[in-house]
Amino acid sequence: QVQLVESGGGLVQAGDSLRLSCAASGRTFSSSTMGWFRQAPGKEREFVGFITWNGGRTYYADSVKGRFIISRVNAKNTVYLQMSSLKPEDTAVYYCAVGAGTRPAGYAYWGLGTQVTVSS
């Protein structure tokens, strides 16, 4: 079993940067792909990106490519989402998850999320 806790969300202005953290408990973290998703009000949960177990590969949605970077420190059981050049359309609750791929169904464990609000 893995428990995930996201943090670092907040209210920022367009063009600002923000770093989200996801702290994991459980022995499987260091061997697991970690994904980030987001969900805006009234919309489906949307893939943001993932990072493989050793950080060797990252993959991003087109909507965030070039602006967001995912990294991880396995010794700290933590994965990060560095967001830059934020836009109002990035406003959402951001979730980290353990699993694989680009669809929510591929992820078994989820955090409760952290709210990111970008004002114009």
XYZ file of N, CA and C in Angstrom:
360
model
N 0.852 -1.189 0.000
C 0.000 0.000 0.000
C 0.884 1.234 0.000
N 0.448 2.246 -0.710
C 1.173 3.506 -0.796
C 0.224 4.635 -0.428
N 0.702 5.552 0.395
C -0.067 6.760 0.706
C 0.661 7.963 0.133
N -0.087 8.864 -0.469
C 0.486 10.018 -1.157
C -0.117 11.305 -0.604
N 0.735 12.296 -0.379
C 0.269 13.592 0.116
C 0.890 14.686 -0.726
N 0.047 15.425 -1.428
C 0.513 16.543 -2.245
C 0.552 17.820 -1.406
N 1.460 18.707 -1.781
C 1.548 20.010 -1.119
C 2.144 21.015 -2.085
N 2.048 22.295 -1.719
C 2.683 23.339 -2.513
C 1.741 24.142 -3.380
N 0.478 23.789 -3.398
C -0.472 24.535 -4.191
C -0.725 25.922 -3.613
N -1.423 26.736 -4.388
C -1.738 28.071 -3.923
C -2.293 28.940 -5.018
N -2.394 30.218 -4.709
C -2.893 31.216 -5.655
C -1.706 32.000 -6.198
N -1.554 32.006 -7.516
C -0.466 32.731 -8.162
C -1.020 33.510 -9.338
N -0.181 34.373 -9.888
C -0.578 35.141 -11.064
C -0.051 34.488 -12.331
N -0.688 34.797 -13.424
C -0.231 34.280 -14.713
C 1.229 34.661 -14.934
N 1.990 33.682 -15.399
C 3.411 33.892 -15.626
C 4.295 33.469 -14.474
N 3.708 33.242 -13.313
C 4.469 32.828 -12.135
C 4.857 31.358 -12.225
N 5.672 30.963 -11.266
C 6.079 29.567 -11.130
C 5.623 29.025 -9.792
N 5.524 27.703 -9.727
C 5.090 27.041 -8.500
C 5.649 25.630 -8.521
N 6.052 25.136 -7.370
C 6.523 23.753 -7.297
C 5.633 22.961 -6.354
N 5.091 21.900 -6.870
C 4.299 20.975 -6.074
C 5.174 19.803 -5.641
N 4.868 19.290 -4.469
C 5.556 18.107 -3.957
C 4.544 17.009 -3.688
N 5.004 15.810 -3.790
C 4.179 14.641 -3.464
C 5.035 13.718 -2.616
N 4.676 13.618 -1.346
C 5.400 12.752 -0.425
C 4.706 11.406 -0.346
N 5.483 10.344 -0.490
C 4.917 8.997 -0.519
C 5.406 8.174 0.656
N 4.550 7.330 1.140
C 4.940 6.336 2.138
C 4.725 4.963 1.522
N 5.551 4.021 1.913
C 5.429 2.698 1.342
C 6.688 2.296 0.618
N 6.948 0.999 0.632
C 8.219 0.517 0.108
C 8.283 0.475 -1.403
N 7.145 0.643 -2.065
C 7.137 0.487 -3.513
C 7.445 1.781 -4.265
N 7.588 2.904 -3.546
C 7.748 4.185 -4.231
C 8.941 4.165 -5.169
N 10.076 3.721 -4.661
C 11.306 3.837 -5.435
C 11.323 2.944 -6.672
N 10.391 2.036 -6.776
C 10.333 1.160 -7.947
C 9.128 1.462 -8.828
N 8.454 2.573 -8.555
C 7.193 2.880 -9.232
C 7.275 4.110 -10.119
N 6.569 4.036 -11.244
C 6.325 5.232 -12.039
C 5.339 6.123 -11.291
N 5.609 7.415 -11.304
C 4.745 8.373 -10.631
C 4.152 9.327 -11.664
N 2.855 9.538 -11.559
C 2.187 10.430 -12.485
C 1.597 11.639 -11.780
N 1.439 12.704 -12.555
C 0.702 13.879 -12.100
C -0.510 14.070 -13.021
N -1.640 14.346 -12.387
C -2.874 14.634 -13.102
C -3.463 15.918 -12.533
N -4.443 16.462 -13.221
C -5.143 17.630 -12.703
C -6.609 17.561 -13.113
N -7.415 18.222 -12.321
C -8.843 18.234 -12.603
C -9.403 19.613 -12.296
N -9.932 20.253 -13.325
C -10.585 21.547 -13.169
C -12.067 21.323 -12.916
N -12.752 22.291 -12.317
C -14.179 22.132 -12.030
C -14.974 21.820 -13.296
N -15.789 20.786 -13.204
C -16.637 20.428 -14.329
C -15.951 19.690 -15.451
N -14.674 19.371 -15.263
C -13.920 18.677 -16.306
C -13.411 17.340 -15.795
N -13.039 16.486 -16.738
C -12.484 15.183 -16.375
C -11.041 15.345 -15.896
N -10.589 14.357 -15.153
C -9.206 14.350 -14.702
C -8.299 14.227 -15.928
N -7.269 15.064 -15.956
C -6.428 15.216 -17.140
C -4.988 14.838 -16.813
N -4.369 14.079 -17.694
C -2.967 13.706 -17.546
C -2.073 14.929 -17.699
N -1.089 15.044 -16.801
C -0.095 16.111 -16.875
C 1.261 15.545 -17.301
N 1.701 14.498 -16.622
C 2.987 13.897 -16.965
C 3.320 12.751 -16.038
N 4.365 12.017 -16.378
C 4.839 10.972 -15.482
C 6.358 10.897 -15.520
N 6.889 10.222 -14.500
C 8.325 9.986 -14.408
C 8.526 8.537 -14.017
N 9.455 7.865 -14.679
C 9.696 6.458 -14.372
C 10.440 6.307 -13.061
N 10.589 5.068 -12.613
C 11.038 4.793 -11.255
C 12.397 5.402 -10.921
N 13.287 5.455 -11.904
C 14.619 6.001 -11.630
C 14.810 7.389 -12.228
N 13.740 7.992 -12.685
C 13.850 9.307 -13.303
C 14.403 9.290 -14.706
N 14.574 8.093 -15.253
C 15.206 7.983 -16.551
C 14.352 8.462 -17.711
N 13.067 8.499 -17.472
C 12.189 8.951 -18.553
C 11.067 9.776 -17.974
N 10.774 10.883 -18.627
C 9.604 11.686 -18.309
C 8.787 11.873 -19.581
N 7.508 12.081 -19.389
C 6.607 12.273 -20.541
C 5.539 13.262 -20.101
N 5.204 14.207 -20.982
C 4.292 15.273 -20.626
C 3.158 15.420 -21.629
N 2.052 15.911 -21.122
C 0.962 16.303 -22.008
C 1.410 17.508 -22.839
N 0.880 17.607 -24.038
C 1.252 18.724 -24.911
C 0.938 20.072 -24.270
N -0.107 20.107 -23.467
C -0.545 21.367 -22.869
C 0.458 21.934 -21.866
N 1.352 21.099 -21.357
C 2.316 21.566 -20.344
C 3.762 21.392 -20.783
N 3.974 20.757 -21.912
C 5.335 20.479 -22.383
C 6.106 21.788 -22.551
N 7.314 21.793 -22.014
C 8.145 22.992 -22.085
C 7.926 23.954 -20.937
N 6.868 23.748 -20.160
C 6.585 24.630 -19.021
C 6.681 23.890 -17.692
N 6.364 22.600 -17.678
C 6.359 21.799 -16.451
C 7.484 20.784 -16.503
N 8.051 20.528 -15.346
C 9.101 19.515 -15.226
C 8.829 18.641 -14.011
N 8.876 17.331 -14.214
C 8.705 16.382 -13.118
C 10.069 15.821 -12.742
N 10.307 15.734 -11.453
C 11.544 15.138 -10.949
C 11.211 14.340 -9.696
N 12.179 13.582 -9.244
C 11.950 12.794 -8.033
C 13.261 12.592 -7.290
N 13.111 12.406 -5.986
C 14.236 12.052 -5.120
C 13.805 10.827 -4.352
N 14.251 9.662 -4.788
C 13.792 8.422 -4.169
C 14.235 8.310 -2.709
N 15.367 8.886 -2.390
C 15.838 8.833 -1.004
C 14.912 9.593 -0.066
N 14.134 10.504 -0.630
C 13.177 11.277 0.170
C 11.737 10.838 -0.075
N 11.566 9.806 -0.889
C 10.215 9.344 -1.237
C 9.335 10.493 -1.726
N 9.898 11.338 -2.544
C 9.189 12.533 -2.981
C 9.331 12.728 -4.485
N 8.232 13.138 -5.096
C 8.231 13.520 -6.505
C 7.755 14.963 -6.586
N 8.292 15.690 -7.551
C 8.018 17.110 -7.679
C 7.424 17.433 -9.042
N 6.636 18.501 -9.044
C 6.135 19.056 -10.296
C 6.467 20.545 -10.293
N 7.475 20.911 -11.074
C 7.867 22.314 -11.206
C 7.081 22.915 -12.348
N 6.303 23.938 -12.037
C 5.439 24.567 -13.038
C 5.908 25.998 -13.274
N 6.092 26.339 -14.527
C 6.539 27.669 -14.891
C 5.588 28.261 -15.931
N 5.688 29.574 -16.108
C 4.843 30.273 -17.086
C 3.384 29.858 -16.941
N 2.909 29.878 -15.731
C 1.557 29.400 -15.459
C 0.511 30.265 -16.148
N -0.556 29.582 -16.561
C -1.657 30.230 -17.267
C -2.950 30.022 -16.480
N -3.937 30.878 -16.665
C -5.215 30.660 -15.966
C -5.808 29.284 -16.245
N -5.583 28.752 -17.424
C -6.122 27.425 -17.756
C -5.400 26.289 -17.034
N -4.331 26.604 -16.308
C -3.678 25.597 -15.472
C -4.370 25.451 -14.121
N -5.346 26.289 -13.859
C -6.080 26.222 -12.602
C -6.790 24.883 -12.478
N -6.519 24.177 -11.383
C -7.078 22.839 -11.170
C -6.613 22.307 -9.822
N -7.191 21.207 -9.433
C -6.637 20.415 -8.335
C -5.636 19.444 -8.956
N -4.439 19.429 -8.408
C -3.368 18.587 -8.928
C -3.176 17.374 -8.027
N -3.089 16.217 -8.672
C -2.950 14.953 -7.968
C -1.689 14.220 -8.415
N -1.038 13.549 -7.474
C -0.001 12.604 -7.855
C -0.564 11.198 -7.667
N 0.029 10.266 -8.378
C -0.502 8.909 -8.363
C 0.591 7.915 -8.714
N 0.397 6.690 -8.296
C 1.317 5.588 -8.579
C 0.697 4.703 -9.637
N 1.424 4.440 -10.707
C 0.885 3.578 -11.740
C 1.706 3.659 -12.994
N 1.032 3.738 -14.142
C 1.745 3.780 -15.416
C 0.837 4.339 -16.500
N 1.445 4.974 -17.484
C 0.700 5.431 -18.635
C 0.149 6.828 -18.497
N -0.788 7.136 -19.379
C -1.334 8.486 -19.444
C -2.802 8.571 -19.050
N -3.391 7.467 -18.686
C -4.808 7.472 -18.322
C -4.981 7.239 -16.822
N -5.962 7.877 -16.207
C -6.184 7.681 -14.772
C -6.404 6.220 -14.392
N -7.009 5.453 -15.276
C -7.276 4.052 -14.965
C -5.999 3.246 -14.770
N -4.884 3.767 -15.229
C -3.620 3.059 -15.079
C -2.932 3.285 -13.746
N -3.569 4.045 -12.870
C -2.967 4.425 -11.600
C -3.807 3.899 -10.450
N -3.140 3.212 -9.524
C -3.857 2.517 -8.458
C -3.982 3.340 -7.183
N -3.000 4.172 -6.913
C -2.992 4.934 -5.664
C -2.934 6.424 -5.983
N -3.727 7.194 -5.229
C -3.860 8.626 -5.475
C -3.761 9.407 -4.180
N -3.218 10.619 -4.292
C -3.302 11.534 -3.176
C -4.630 12.263 -3.208
N -4.823 13.141 -2.235
C -6.076 13.905 -2.143
C -6.044 15.183 -2.966
N -4.869 15.549 -3.440
C -4.774 16.700 -4.319
C -4.420 17.991 -3.615
N -3.920 18.936 -4.403
C -3.621 20.280 -3.914
C -4.114 21.278 -4.965
N -4.743 22.337 -4.494
C -5.369 23.298 -5.401
C -4.333 24.293 -5.924
N -4.364 24.498 -7.226
C -3.555 25.532 -7.870
C -4.514 26.470 -8.591
N -4.424 27.737 -8.257
C -5.268 28.740 -8.890
C -4.372 29.804 -9.519
N -4.570 30.040 -10.802
C -3.762 31.022 -11.527
C -4.679 32.158 -11.964
N -4.394 33.335 -11.467
C -5.218 34.487 -11.816
C -4.610 35.220 -13.011
N -5.476 35.840 -13.796
C -5.015 36.538 -15.008
C -4.641 37.979 -14.708
